[in-house]
Amino acid sequence: AATAAAGLVRTGGGGGESSTGGGGGGQYPSGTVEMYVGASAGGSSDLISRAVSKGLSDNLGASFPVINREGANGALAAAEVANATPDGSKIAIQNASLFTITPMAVAPDEVTNLDDFDVVQGVSRDDYVLVTNPASGYRNLDDIRNATSVVRYATTGVGTGAQLSAALLFKTSNVNAQAVPFDGGAPALAAVLGNQVDAASIQVGEAIENIRSGKLTPLAVFGPDRIEYLPEVPTAKEQGLDVEVTQYRFMTVPKGTPQEVKDRLIEGMKTTFSTDGYMEFNKQNSLTPMELSGDEVVAQLQKDKQRYADLVAQYDVSLSNEG
C-alpha cells in the first residue's frame, strides 16, 4: 500500500519559502503550510496525510510539507497546531481516537481538547482488525478464548482505538491478556510480523497486504459490519462480542482561524477527493471515505465519545494501565 501511495505523494521540502498563512493580505496560502501528523512514517495516518498534502499542494499552489511528530496518540502533533498562530500556517489531519478514547487513558491535564481546534473537513475511516502471526498458533477467536498463557498483543499506543478494541475483545472473552503499546501502526505491525507479540489490533489499511500474503491471520474486524476489503473476516459482534470501534480522520486548524482559510482548505480537499488518483489511493489502502463537513465530524465525535465511555464503564476496562 505504501508503494501505491508513493505515486501520489511528494515529500514536502518547501525550499526557502517562509511559512505564511491567511493574514498576509493575499489569497491563502501565500507560502509553505506545515502539515503535522501525529504518527510515525509508513502508517495509515502518515500515508493519508501525505496523499492529502499532495492534493492540497497541487490544487492550492503552495507547499504542504508533512512533519511527523509521533507520540501520545497524536497529542504532540495536536499541541503544535493548537498553540500555533490561527492563520492556517500549521494544520493537521487528526485521529478521532485522540478525542474520543485517549481522554479515558490519560490524566485530566494531558487531555487534548477539541475546543482548541476548528474541525474543517472529514477525510476517511479506517477499520481495525485483530491479527495474529501464524507462528503464534492462534487461528481463530476460539483459540484465543482457550489460551492457557497470557496473550501479549501490540497496539498503536495507550488511549488508541487499537487498544480499546482489543481491550474490550479480551475483556468480554475473559482472556488473560497484556497490551504492548507502540507509537503508531508501523512499529505495532512489525512486532506481530516478527512474532514478538501474539496478536495485534491494527488498522486494516496497514495490515491487509500481509493478510493477503498469509503473513498475518485475521481473527475479527471491529466495525459495525464486515468490510469490503476483508469480506470473509467476521466482525467481533458476529462472534458474540459487544465490540465496535473504528478510527476516522479529519482536518483541523487552530481555533479562531479565519473562515476564508478554512474555505480554501475545504476547496482543496474536495477537489483532491474527486480525483481518480485519490479514490484509487483509498481503495489501495482499504479506506472508506468519510468526507463529512466539520460540524458533522464534531457531532460524530461527541456521539462516539459517550458510547466508548459507556462500554468502558460496563466492562470495567482501565485503558491507562491494561490492555
PDB file of C-alpha atoms in Angstrom:
ATOM      1  CA  ALA A   1       0.000   0.000   0.000  1.00  0.00           C
ATOM      2  CA  ALA A   2       2.837   2.333   0.800  1.00  0.00           C
ATOM      3  CA  THR A   3       4.279   1.740  -2.649  1.00  0.00           C
ATOM      4  CA  ALA A   4       0.959   2.585  -4.228  1.00  0.00           C
ATOM      5  CA  ALA A   5       0.722   5.742  -2.168  1.00  0.00           C
ATOM      6  CA  ALA A   6       4.182   6.834  -3.177  1.00  0.00           C
ATOM      7  CA  GLY A   7       2.935   7.769  -6.623  1.00  0.00           C
ATOM      8  CA  LEU A   8       0.543  10.228  -5.010  1.00  0.00           C
ATOM      9  CA  VAL A   9       2.964  11.756  -2.576  1.00  0.00           C
ATOM     10  CA  ARG A  10       5.552  14.450  -2.983  1.00  0.00           C
ATOM     11  CA  THR A  11       7.762  14.831   0.053  1.00  0.00           C
ATOM     12  CA  GLY A  12       7.364  18.401   1.270  1.00  0.00           C
ATOM     13  CA  GLY A  13      10.537  20.417   1.454  1.00  0.00           C
ATOM     14  CA  GLY A  14       9.487  23.970   0.899  1.00  0.00           C
ATOM     15  CA  GLY A  15      12.957  25.131  -0.116  1.00  0.00           C
ATOM     16  CA  GLY A  16      13.469  28.637   1.117  1.00  0.00           C
ATOM     17  CA  GLU A  17       9.799  29.549   1.353  1.00  0.00           C
ATOM     18  CA  SER A  18       8.601  31.143   4.538  1.00  0.00           C
ATOM     19  CA  SER A  19       5.595  29.776   6.372  1.00  0.00           C
ATOM     20  CA  THR A  20       2.720  32.175   5.879  1.00  0.00           C
ATOM     21  CA  GLY A  21      -0.946  31.677   6.400  1.00  0.00           C
ATOM     22  CA  GLY A  22      -4.044  33.694   5.690  1.00  0.00           C
ATOM     23  CA  GLY A  23      -3.109  37.002   7.218  1.00  0.00           C
ATOM     24  CA  GLY A  24      -0.585  38.272   4.683  1.00  0.00           C
ATOM     25  CA  GLY A  25      -3.036  40.179   2.543  1.00  0.00           C
ATOM     26  CA  GLY A  26      -3.055  37.739  -0.381  1.00  0.00           C
ATOM     27  CA  GLN A  27      -5.107  34.650  -1.037  1.00  0.00           C
ATOM     28  CA  TYR A  28      -4.345  31.726   1.245  1.00  0.00           C
ATOM     29  CA  PRO A  29      -1.909  30.038   1.131  1.00  0.00           C
ATOM     30  CA  SER A  30       0.834  32.540   0.318  1.00  0.00           C
ATOM     31  CA  GLY A  31       3.699  30.305   1.440  1.00  0.00           C
ATOM     32  CA  THR A  32       4.609  26.962   2.963  1.00  0.00           C
ATOM     33  CA  VAL A  33       1.976  25.373   5.208  1.00  0.00           C
ATOM     34  CA  GLU A  34       3.281  22.871   7.769  1.00  0.00           C
ATOM     35  CA  MET A  35       1.075  19.803   7.987  1.00  0.00           C
ATOM     36  CA  TYR A  36       1.637  17.821  11.172  1.00  0.00           C
ATOM     37  CA  VAL A  37       0.923  14.116  11.571  1.00  0.00           C
ATOM     38  CA  GLY A  38       0.952  12.519  14.997  1.00  0.00           C
ATOM     39  CA  ALA A  39       2.289   9.130  13.947  1.00  0.00           C
ATOM     40  CA  SER A  40       5.394   7.523  12.526  1.00  0.00           C
ATOM     41  CA  ALA A  41       6.127   7.330   8.819  1.00  0.00           C
ATOM     42  CA  GLY A  42       4.513   4.452   6.939  1.00  0.00           C
ATOM     43  CA  GLY A  43       1.320   4.070   8.954  1.00  0.00           C
ATOM     44  CA  SER A  44      -2.202   4.955   7.854  1.00  0.00           C
ATOM     45  CA  SER A  45      -2.179   8.426   9.416  1.00  0.00           C
ATOM     46  CA  ASP A  46       1.077   9.250   7.667  1.00  0.00           C
ATOM     47  CA  LEU A  47       0.008   7.924   4.272  1.00  0.00           C
ATOM     48  CA  ILE A  48      -3.351   9.707   4.400  1.00  0.00           C
ATOM     49  CA  SER A  49      -1.712  12.972   5.414  1.00  0.00           C
ATOM     50  CA  ARG A  50       0.778  12.712   2.577  1.00  0.00           C
ATOM     51  CA  ALA A  51      -1.903  11.942  -0.002  1.00  0.00           C
ATOM     52  CA  VAL A  52      -3.941  14.949   1.112  1.00  0.00           C
ATOM     53  CA  SER A  53      -0.768  17.072   1.253  1.00  0.00           C
ATOM     54  CA  LYS A  54      -0.053  16.208  -2.365  1.00  0.00           C
ATOM     55  CA  GLY A  55      -3.591  17.157  -3.360  1.00  0.00           C
ATOM     56  CA  LEU A  56      -3.504  20.452  -1.493  1.00  0.00           C
ATOM     57  CA  SER A  57      -0.128  21.314  -2.995  1.00  0.00           C
ATOM     58  CA  ASP A  58      -1.426  20.625  -6.494  1.00  0.00           C
ATOM     59  CA  ASN A  59      -4.746  22.404  -6.033  1.00  0.00           C
ATOM     60  CA  LEU A  60      -3.776  25.412  -3.918  1.00  0.00           C
ATOM     61  CA  GLY A  61      -0.400  26.185  -5.468  1.00  0.00           C
ATOM     62  CA  ALA A  62       1.747  26.008  -2.328  1.00  0.00           C
ATOM     63  CA  SER A  63       3.918  23.531  -0.475  1.00  0.00           C
ATOM     64  CA  PHE A  64       2.305  21.467   2.306  1.00  0.00           C
ATOM     65  CA  PRO A  65       5.237  19.529   3.819  1.00  0.00           C
ATOM     66  CA  VAL A  66       4.256  16.733   6.188  1.00  0.00           C
ATOM     67  CA  ILE A  67       6.024  16.820   9.549  1.00  0.00           C
ATOM     68  CA  ASN A  68       5.928  13.647  11.649  1.00  0.00           C
ATOM     69  CA  ARG A  69       5.599  14.388  15.358  1.00  0.00           C
ATOM     70  CA  GLU A  70       4.717  10.938  16.628  1.00  0.00           C
ATOM     71  CA  GLY A  71       3.849  10.138  20.212  1.00  0.00           C
ATOM     72  CA  ALA A  72       0.982  10.114  22.722  1.00  0.00           C
ATOM     73  CA  ASN A  73      -1.566   9.009  20.090  1.00  0.00           C
ATOM     74  CA  GLY A  74      -1.171  12.263  18.207  1.00  0.00           C
ATOM     75  CA  ALA A  75      -1.185  14.625  21.189  1.00  0.00           C
ATOM     76  CA  LEU A  76       2.267  16.016  20.425  1.00  0.00           C
ATOM     77  CA  ALA A  77       1.328  16.948  16.865  1.00  0.00           C
ATOM     78  CA  ALA A  78      -2.012  18.294  18.084  1.00  0.00           C
ATOM     79  CA  ALA A  79      -0.234  20.609  20.522  1.00  0.00           C
ATOM     80  CA  GLU A  80       1.829  22.068  17.670  1.00  0.00           C
ATOM     81  CA  VAL A  81      -1.375  23.077  15.908  1.00  0.00           C
ATOM     82  CA  ALA A  82      -3.349  24.132  18.988  1.00  0.00           C
ATOM     83  CA  ASN A  83      -0.570  26.537  20.022  1.00  0.00           C
ATOM     84  CA  ALA A  84       0.049  27.912  16.522  1.00  0.00           C
ATOM     85  CA  THR A  85      -0.993  31.291  15.206  1.00  0.00           C
ATOM     86  CA  PRO A  86      -4.518  30.846  13.774  1.00  0.00           C
ATOM     87  CA  ASP A  87      -3.616  31.818  10.225  1.00  0.00           C
ATOM     88  CA  GLY A  88      -3.527  28.414   8.510  1.00  0.00           C
ATOM     89  CA  SER A  89       0.271  28.121   8.563  1.00  0.00           C
ATOM     90  CA  LYS A  90       0.061  24.964  10.708  1.00  0.00           C
ATOM     91  CA  ILE A  91      -2.629  22.357  10.117  1.00  0.00           C
ATOM     92  CA  ALA A  92      -3.137  18.662  10.861  1.00  0.00           C
ATOM     93  CA  ILE A  93      -5.251  15.681   9.930  1.00  0.00           C
ATOM     94  CA  GLN A  94      -6.097  14.236  13.335  1.00  0.00           C
ATOM     95  CA  ASN A  95      -7.404  10.911  14.620  1.00  0.00           C
ATOM     96  CA  ALA A  96     -10.820  10.560  16.243  1.00  0.00           C
ATOM     97  CA  SER A  97      -9.381   8.372  18.996  1.00  0.00           C
ATOM     98  CA  LEU A  98      -7.341  11.272  20.395  1.00  0.00           C
ATOM     99  CA  PHE A  99     -10.610  12.974  21.327  1.00  0.00           C
ATOM    100  CA  THR A 100     -12.940  10.001  21.955  1.00  0.00           C
ATOM    101  CA  ILE A 101     -10.684   7.407  23.642  1.00  0.00           C
ATOM    102  CA  THR A 102      -7.426   8.944  24.856  1.00  0.00           C
ATOM    103  CA  PRO A 103      -9.193  11.137  27.469  1.00  0.00           C
ATOM    104  CA  MET A 104     -10.076   7.899  29.314  1.00  0.00           C
ATOM    105  CA  ALA A 105      -6.424   6.841  29.453  1.00  0.00           C
ATOM    106  CA  VAL A 106      -4.526   9.962  30.490  1.00  0.00           C
ATOM    107  CA  ALA A 107      -4.541  12.462  33.345  1.00  0.00           C
ATOM    108  CA  PRO A 108      -7.006  15.357  33.012  1.00  0.00           C
ATOM    109  CA  ASP A 109      -4.199  17.840  32.352  1.00  0.00           C
ATOM    110  CA  GLU A 110      -2.972  15.666  29.458  1.00  0.00           C
ATOM    111  CA  VAL A 111      -6.289  15.583  27.582  1.00  0.00           C
ATOM    112  CA  THR A 112      -6.294  17.184  24.133  1.00  0.00           C
ATOM    113  CA  ASN A 113      -9.335  19.453  23.995  1.00  0.00           C
ATOM    114  CA  LEU A 114     -11.351  19.523  20.794  1.00  0.00           C
ATOM    115  CA  ASP A 115     -12.325  23.090  21.639  1.00  0.00           C
ATOM    116  CA  ASP A 116      -8.748  24.169  20.862  1.00  0.00           C
ATOM    117  CA  PHE A 117      -9.350  23.442  17.163  1.00  0.00           C
ATOM    118  CA  ASP A 118     -11.672  24.224  14.332  1.00  0.00           C
ATOM    119  CA  VAL A 119     -12.640  20.999  12.567  1.00  0.00           C
ATOM    120  CA  VAL A 120     -12.530  21.776   8.860  1.00  0.00           C
ATOM    121  CA  GLN A 121     -13.383  18.634   6.923  1.00  0.00           C
ATOM    122  CA  GLY A 122     -13.764  14.878   7.364  1.00  0.00           C
ATOM    123  CA  VAL A 123     -11.424  12.606   5.421  1.00  0.00           C
ATOM    124  CA  SER A 124     -11.828   8.823   5.764  1.00  0.00           C
ATOM    125  CA  ARG A 125     -12.468   5.861   8.049  1.00  0.00           C
ATOM    126  CA  ASP A 126     -10.059   3.020   8.734  1.00  0.00           C
ATOM    127  CA  ASP A 127     -11.359  -0.105  10.486  1.00  0.00           C
ATOM    128  CA  TYR A 128      -9.397  -2.163  12.982  1.00  0.00           C
ATOM    129  CA  VAL A 129      -8.642  -5.865  12.594  1.00  0.00           C
ATOM    130  CA  LEU A 130      -7.280  -8.301  15.178  1.00  0.00           C
ATOM    131  CA  VAL A 131      -4.455 -10.301  13.612  1.00  0.00           C
ATOM    132  CA  THR A 132      -2.012 -12.966  14.724  1.00  0.00           C
ATOM    133  CA  ASN A 133       1.257 -14.261  13.359  1.00  0.00           C
ATOM    134  CA  PRO A 134       0.703 -17.810  12.021  1.00  0.00           C
ATOM    135  CA  ALA A 135       3.638 -18.909  14.199  1.00  0.00           C
ATOM    136  CA  SER A 136       1.645 -17.958  17.314  1.00  0.00           C
ATOM    137  CA  GLY A 137      -0.648 -20.946  16.875  1.00  0.00           C
ATOM    138  CA  TYR A 138      -3.809 -18.824  17.147  1.00  0.00           C
ATOM    139  CA  ARG A 139      -6.044 -19.449  14.132  1.00  0.00           C
ATOM    140  CA  ASN A 140      -9.387 -18.075  15.342  1.00  0.00           C
ATOM    141  CA  LEU A 141     -11.055 -16.408  18.305  1.00  0.00           C
ATOM    142  CA  ASP A 142     -11.776 -19.753  19.948  1.00  0.00           C
ATOM    143  CA  ASP A 143      -8.029 -20.381  20.100  1.00  0.00           C
ATOM    144  CA  ILE A 144      -7.643 -17.022  21.825  1.00  0.00           C
ATOM    145  CA  ARG A 145     -10.505 -17.769  24.223  1.00  0.00           C
ATOM    146  CA  ASN A 146      -8.892 -21.096  25.156  1.00  0.00           C
ATOM    147  CA  ALA A 147      -5.371 -19.711  25.606  1.00  0.00           C
ATOM    148  CA  THR A 148      -3.598 -21.165  28.643  1.00  0.00           C
ATOM    149  CA  SER A 149      -0.979 -18.429  28.878  1.00  0.00           C
ATOM    150  CA  VAL A 150      -1.099 -14.631  28.835  1.00  0.00           C
ATOM    151  CA  VAL A 151      -1.846 -13.297  25.349  1.00  0.00           C
ATOM    152  CA  ARG A 152       0.534 -10.429  24.591  1.00  0.00           C
ATOM    153  CA  TYR A 153      -0.754  -8.073  21.932  1.00  0.00           C
ATOM    154  CA  ALA A 154       0.544  -4.941  20.239  1.00  0.00           C
ATOM    155  CA  THR A 155      -1.478  -1.766  19.984  1.00  0.00           C
ATOM    156  CA  THR A 156      -0.703   1.564  18.367  1.00  0.00           C
ATOM    157  CA  GLY A 157      -0.428   3.218  21.776  1.00  0.00           C
ATOM    158  CA  VAL A 158      -2.219   3.884  25.060  1.00  0.00           C
ATOM    159  CA  GLY A 159      -5.590   5.533  24.569  1.00  0.00           C
ATOM    160  CA  THR A 160      -5.961   4.471  20.941  1.00  0.00           C
ATOM    161  CA  GLY A 161      -8.756   2.673  19.154  1.00  0.00           C
ATOM    162  CA  ALA A 162      -6.399  -0.256  18.697  1.00  0.00           C
ATOM    163  CA  GLN A 163      -6.035  -0.544  22.460  1.00  0.00           C
ATOM    164  CA  LEU A 164      -9.741  -0.106  23.189  1.00  0.00           C
ATOM    165  CA  SER A 165     -10.898  -2.589  20.545  1.00  0.00           C
ATOM    166  CA  ALA A 166      -8.556  -5.307  21.780  1.00  0.00           C
ATOM    167  CA  ALA A 167      -9.155  -4.484  25.445  1.00  0.00           C
ATOM    168  CA  LEU A 168     -12.902  -4.888  25.011  1.00  0.00           C
ATOM    169  CA  LEU A 169     -12.465  -8.078  22.982  1.00  0.00           C
ATOM    170  CA  PHE A 170     -10.267  -9.740  25.593  1.00  0.00           C
ATOM    171  CA  LYS A 171     -12.382  -8.457  28.491  1.00  0.00           C
ATOM    172  CA  THR A 172     -15.630  -9.749  27.019  1.00  0.00           C
ATOM    173  CA  SER A 173     -13.907 -13.081  26.248  1.00  0.00           C
ATOM    174  CA  ASN A 174     -12.417 -13.408  29.756  1.00  0.00           C
ATOM    175  CA  VAL A 175      -8.934 -13.806  28.254  1.00  0.00           C
ATOM    176  CA  ASN A 176      -5.849 -13.030  30.314  1.00  0.00           C
ATOM    177  CA  ALA A 177      -4.109 -10.523  28.038  1.00  0.00           C
ATOM    178  CA  GLN A 178      -1.388  -7.884  28.219  1.00  0.00           C
ATOM    179  CA  ALA A 179      -1.125  -4.848  25.942  1.00  0.00           C
ATOM    180  CA  VAL A 180       2.247  -3.850  24.500  1.00  0.00           C
ATOM    181  CA  PRO A 181       1.831  -0.253  23.264  1.00  0.00           C
ATOM    182  CA  PHE A 182       3.780   1.145  20.318  1.00  0.00           C
ATOM    183  CA  ASP A 183       3.814   4.678  18.926  1.00  0.00           C
ATOM    184  CA  GLY A 184       1.968   4.048  15.695  1.00  0.00           C
ATOM    185  CA  GLY A 185       0.764   1.346  13.344  1.00  0.00           C
ATOM    186  CA  ALA A 186       4.063   0.634  11.594  1.00  0.00           C
ATOM    187  CA  PRO A 187       6.001  -0.483  14.717  1.00  0.00           C
ATOM    188  CA  ALA A 188       2.985  -2.445  16.006  1.00  0.00           C
ATOM    189  CA  LEU A 189       2.768  -4.232  12.668  1.00  0.00           C
ATOM    190  CA  ALA A 190       6.491  -5.007  12.776  1.00  0.00           C
ATOM    191  CA  ALA A 191       6.110  -6.515  16.249  1.00  0.00           C
ATOM    192  CA  VAL A 192       3.428  -9.002  15.225  1.00  0.00           C
ATOM    193  CA  LEU A 193       5.177  -9.838  11.955  1.00  0.00           C
ATOM    194  CA  GLY A 194       8.343 -10.528  13.951  1.00  0.00           C
ATOM    195  CA  ASN A 195       6.374 -12.753  16.353  1.00  0.00           C
ATOM    196  CA  GLN A 196       7.449 -10.525  19.237  1.00  0.00           C
ATOM    197  CA  VAL A 197       3.809 -10.452  20.354  1.00  0.00           C
ATOM    198  CA  ASP A 198       0.975 -12.945  19.953  1.00  0.00           C
ATOM    199  CA  ALA A 199      -1.528 -10.639  18.288  1.00  0.00           C
ATOM    200  CA  ALA A 200      -2.231  -7.056  17.347  1.00  0.00           C
ATOM    201  CA  SER A 201      -5.169  -4.760  16.754  1.00  0.00           C
ATOM    202  CA  ILE A 202      -4.154  -2.791  13.667  1.00  0.00           C
ATOM    203  CA  GLN A 203      -5.916  -0.639  11.127  1.00  0.00           C
ATOM    204  CA  VAL A 204      -6.919  -2.671   8.094  1.00  0.00           C
ATOM    205  CA  GLY A 205      -5.013  -0.465   5.673  1.00  0.00           C
ATOM    206  CA  GLU A 206      -1.775  -1.199   7.495  1.00  0.00           C
ATOM    207  CA  ALA A 207      -2.328  -4.956   7.783  1.00  0.00           C
ATOM    208  CA  ILE A 208      -4.137  -6.023   4.631  1.00  0.00           C
ATOM    209  CA  GLU A 209      -1.171  -6.757   2.365  1.00  0.00           C
ATOM    210  CA  ASN A 210       0.337  -9.075   4.974  1.00  0.00           C
ATOM    211  CA  ILE A 211      -3.073 -10.695   5.475  1.00  0.00           C
ATOM    212  CA  ARG A 212      -3.410 -11.350   1.754  1.00  0.00           C
ATOM    213  CA  SER A 213       0.113 -12.768   1.566  1.00  0.00           C
ATOM    214  CA  GLY A 214      -0.531 -15.118   4.502  1.00  0.00           C
ATOM    215  CA  LYS A 215       1.940 -13.446   6.854  1.00  0.00           C
ATOM    216  CA  LEU A 216      -0.894 -12.476   9.203  1.00  0.00           C
ATOM    217  CA  THR A 217      -4.082 -14.318  10.185  1.00  0.00           C
ATOM    218  CA  PRO A 218      -7.164 -12.085  10.678  1.00  0.00           C
ATOM    219  CA  LEU A 219      -9.499 -13.092  13.512  1.00  0.00           C
ATOM    220  CA  ALA A 220     -12.071 -10.275  13.663  1.00  0.00           C
ATOM    221  CA  VAL A 221     -12.838  -6.771  12.426  1.00  0.00           C
ATOM    222  CA  PHE A 222     -14.253  -4.217  14.823  1.00  0.00           C
ATOM    223  CA  GLY A 223     -16.594  -2.199  12.601  1.00  0.00           C
ATOM    224  CA  PRO A 224     -20.402  -2.327  12.631  1.00  0.00           C
ATOM    225  CA  ASP A 225     -20.402  -4.580   9.546  1.00  0.00           C
ATOM    226  CA  ARG A 226     -17.984  -6.685   7.537  1.00  0.00           C
ATOM    227  CA  ILE A 227     -15.827  -4.552   5.302  1.00  0.00           C
ATOM    228  CA  GLU A 228     -15.499  -4.884   1.555  1.00  0.00           C
ATOM    229  CA  TYR A 229     -11.710  -5.244   1.727  1.00  0.00           C
ATOM    230  CA  LEU A 230     -11.873  -8.335   4.006  1.00  0.00           C
ATOM    231  CA  PRO A 231     -15.317  -9.801   3.264  1.00  0.00           C
ATOM    232  CA  GLU A 232     -14.514 -13.225   4.724  1.00  0.00           C
ATOM    233  CA  VAL A 233     -13.497 -11.869   8.132  1.00  0.00           C
ATOM    234  CA  PRO A 234     -16.416 -11.722  10.597  1.00  0.00           C
ATOM    235  CA  THR A 235     -16.987  -8.789  12.916  1.00  0.00           C
ATOM    236  CA  ALA A 236     -16.450  -9.151  16.630  1.00  0.00           C
ATOM    237  CA  LYS A 237     -20.196  -8.670  17.091  1.00  0.00           C
ATOM    238  CA  GLU A 238     -20.916 -11.585  14.740  1.00  0.00           C
ATOM    239  CA  GLN A 239     -18.784 -13.683  17.060  1.00  0.00           C
ATOM    240  CA  GLY A 240     -20.804 -12.724  20.117  1.00  0.00           C
ATOM    241  CA  LEU A 241     -18.684  -9.867  21.440  1.00  0.00           C
ATOM    242  CA  ASP A 242     -20.037  -6.390  22.133  1.00  0.00           C
ATOM    243  CA  VAL A 243     -17.129  -4.591  20.496  1.00  0.00           C
ATOM    244  CA  GLU A 244     -17.434  -1.873  17.857  1.00  0.00           C
ATOM    245  CA  VAL A 245     -14.537   0.559  17.491  1.00  0.00           C
ATOM    246  CA  THR A 246     -13.488   2.461  14.376  1.00  0.00           C
ATOM    247  CA  GLN A 247     -10.904   5.101  13.522  1.00  0.00           C
ATOM    248  CA  TYR A 248     -11.529   8.116  11.337  1.00  0.00           C
ATOM    249  CA  ARG A 249      -9.632  11.260  10.478  1.00  0.00           C
ATOM    250  CA  PHE A 250     -10.358  14.905   9.793  1.00  0.00           C
ATOM    251  CA  MET A 251      -8.571  18.144   9.021  1.00  0.00           C
ATOM    252  CA  THR A 252      -8.082  20.634  11.860  1.00  0.00           C
ATOM    253  CA  VAL A 253      -6.685  24.143  12.246  1.00  0.00           C
ATOM    254  CA  PRO A 254      -6.115  26.297  15.362  1.00  0.00           C
ATOM    255  CA  LYS A 255      -9.241  27.716  16.973  1.00  0.00           C
ATOM    256  CA  GLY A 256     -10.144  31.075  15.503  1.00  0.00           C
ATOM    257  CA  THR A 257      -8.640  30.516  12.061  1.00  0.00           C
ATOM    258  CA  PRO A 258     -10.332  32.835   9.515  1.00  0.00           C
ATOM    259  CA  GLN A 259     -13.212  31.324   7.583  1.00  0.00           C
ATOM    260  CA  GLU A 260     -11.580  32.169   4.252  1.00  0.00           C
ATOM    261  CA  VAL A 261      -8.617  29.983   5.198  1.00  0.00           C
ATOM    262  CA  LYS A 262     -10.899  27.084   6.138  1.00  0.00           C
ATOM    263  CA  ASP A 263     -12.901  27.549   2.947  1.00  0.00           C
ATOM    264  CA  ARG A 264      -9.734  27.306   0.858  1.00  0.00           C
ATOM    265  CA  LEU A 265      -8.707  24.102   2.634  1.00  0.00           C
ATOM    266  CA  ILE A 266     -12.177  22.642   2.083  1.00  0.00           C
ATOM    267  CA  GLU A 267     -11.978  23.604  -1.574  1.00  0.00           C
ATOM    268  CA  GLY A 268      -8.566  21.974  -1.980  1.00  0.00           C
ATOM    269  CA  MET A 269      -9.594  18.827  -0.127  1.00  0.00           C
ATOM    270  CA  LYS A 270     -12.850  18.337  -2.011  1.00  0.00           C
ATOM    271  CA  THR A 271     -11.031  18.746  -5.303  1.00  0.00           C
ATOM    272  CA  THR A 272      -8.465  16.184  -4.141  1.00  0.00           C
ATOM    273  CA  PHE A 273     -11.171  13.730  -3.049  1.00  0.00           C
ATOM    274  CA  SER A 274     -12.757  13.842  -6.508  1.00  0.00           C
ATOM    275  CA  THR A 275      -9.602  12.820  -8.382  1.00  0.00           C
ATOM    276  CA  ASP A 276      -9.148   9.311  -9.714  1.00  0.00           C
ATOM    277  CA  GLY A 277      -5.733   9.147  -8.066  1.00  0.00           C
ATOM    278  CA  TYR A 278      -7.052   9.861  -4.588  1.00  0.00           C
ATOM    279  CA  MET A 279     -10.018   7.498  -4.954  1.00  0.00           C
ATOM    280  CA  GLU A 280      -7.589   4.771  -6.018  1.00  0.00           C
ATOM    281  CA  PHE A 281      -5.410   5.622  -3.024  1.00  0.00           C
ATOM    282  CA  ASN A 282      -8.403   4.990  -0.740  1.00  0.00           C
ATOM    283  CA  LYS A 283      -9.040   1.604  -2.340  1.00  0.00           C
ATOM    284  CA  GLN A 284      -5.411   0.537  -2.251  1.00  0.00           C
ATOM    285  CA  ASN A 285      -5.209   1.450   1.430  1.00  0.00           C
ATOM    286  CA  SER A 286      -8.597  -0.045   2.392  1.00  0.00           C
ATOM    287  CA  LEU A 287     -10.028   3.316   3.439  1.00  0.00           C
ATOM    288  CA  THR A 288     -13.722   4.182   3.497  1.00  0.00           C
ATOM    289  CA  PRO A 289     -14.422   7.806   2.506  1.00  0.00           C
ATOM    290  CA  MET A 290     -15.890   9.826   5.386  1.00  0.00           C
ATOM    291  CA  GLU A 291     -15.905  13.215   3.726  1.00  0.00           C
ATOM    292  CA  LEU A 292     -18.257  14.938   6.157  1.00  0.00           C
ATOM    293  CA  SER A 293     -18.478  18.622   6.980  1.00  0.00           C
ATOM    294  CA  GLY A 294     -16.643  19.864  10.047  1.00  0.00           C
ATOM    295  CA  ASP A 295     -19.904  20.172  12.023  1.00  0.00           C
ATOM    296  CA  GLU A 296     -20.884  16.593  11.153  1.00  0.00           C
ATOM    297  CA  VAL A 297     -17.491  15.335  12.285  1.00  0.00           C
ATOM    298  CA  VAL A 298     -17.854  17.122  15.635  1.00  0.00           C
ATOM    299  CA  ALA A 299     -21.302  15.547  16.148  1.00  0.00           C
ATOM    300  CA  GLN A 300     -19.890  12.070  15.404  1.00  0.00           C
ATOM    301  CA  LEU A 301     -17.003  12.626  17.807  1.00  0.00           C
ATOM    302  CA  GLN A 302     -19.385  13.565  20.614  1.00  0.00           C
ATOM    303  CA  LYS A 303     -21.560  10.519  19.957  1.00  0.00           C
ATOM    304  CA  ASP A 304     -18.619   8.098  19.882  1.00  0.00           C
ATOM    305  CA  LYS A 305     -17.016   9.593  22.990  1.00  0.00           C
ATOM    306  CA  GLN A 306     -20.147   8.832  25.013  1.00  0.00           C
ATOM    307  CA  ARG A 307     -20.559   5.342  23.512  1.00  0.00           C
ATOM    308  CA  TYR A 308     -16.975   4.362  24.324  1.00  0.00           C
ATOM    309  CA  ALA A 309     -17.258   5.748  27.847  1.00  0.00           C
ATOM    310  CA  ASP A 310     -20.356   3.626  28.399  1.00  0.00           C
ATOM    311  CA  LEU A 311     -18.589   0.455  27.143  1.00  0.00           C
ATOM    312  CA  VAL A 312     -15.522   1.092  29.301  1.00  0.00           C
ATOM    313  CA  ALA A 313     -17.741   1.511  32.354  1.00  0.00           C
ATOM    314  CA  GLN A 314     -19.857  -1.546  31.523  1.00  0.00           C
ATOM    315  CA  TYR A 315     -16.879  -3.875  31.135  1.00  0.00           C
ATOM    316  CA  ASP A 316     -14.664  -2.212  33.768  1.00  0.00           C
ATOM    317  CA  VAL A 317     -11.810  -1.529  31.368  1.00  0.00           C
ATOM    318  CA  SER A 318      -8.896   0.637  32.513  1.00  0.00           C
ATOM    319  CA  LEU A 319      -7.047   1.931  29.471  1.00  0.00           C
ATOM    320  CA  SER A 320      -4.360   3.675  31.484  1.00  0.00           C
ATOM    321  CA  ASN A 321      -2.778   0.501  32.822  1.00  0.00           C
ATOM    322  CA  GLU A 322      -4.001  -2.524  30.949  1.00  0.00           C
ATOM    323  CA  GLY A 323      -4.969  -3.930  27.600  1.00  0.00           C
TER     324      GLY A 323
END
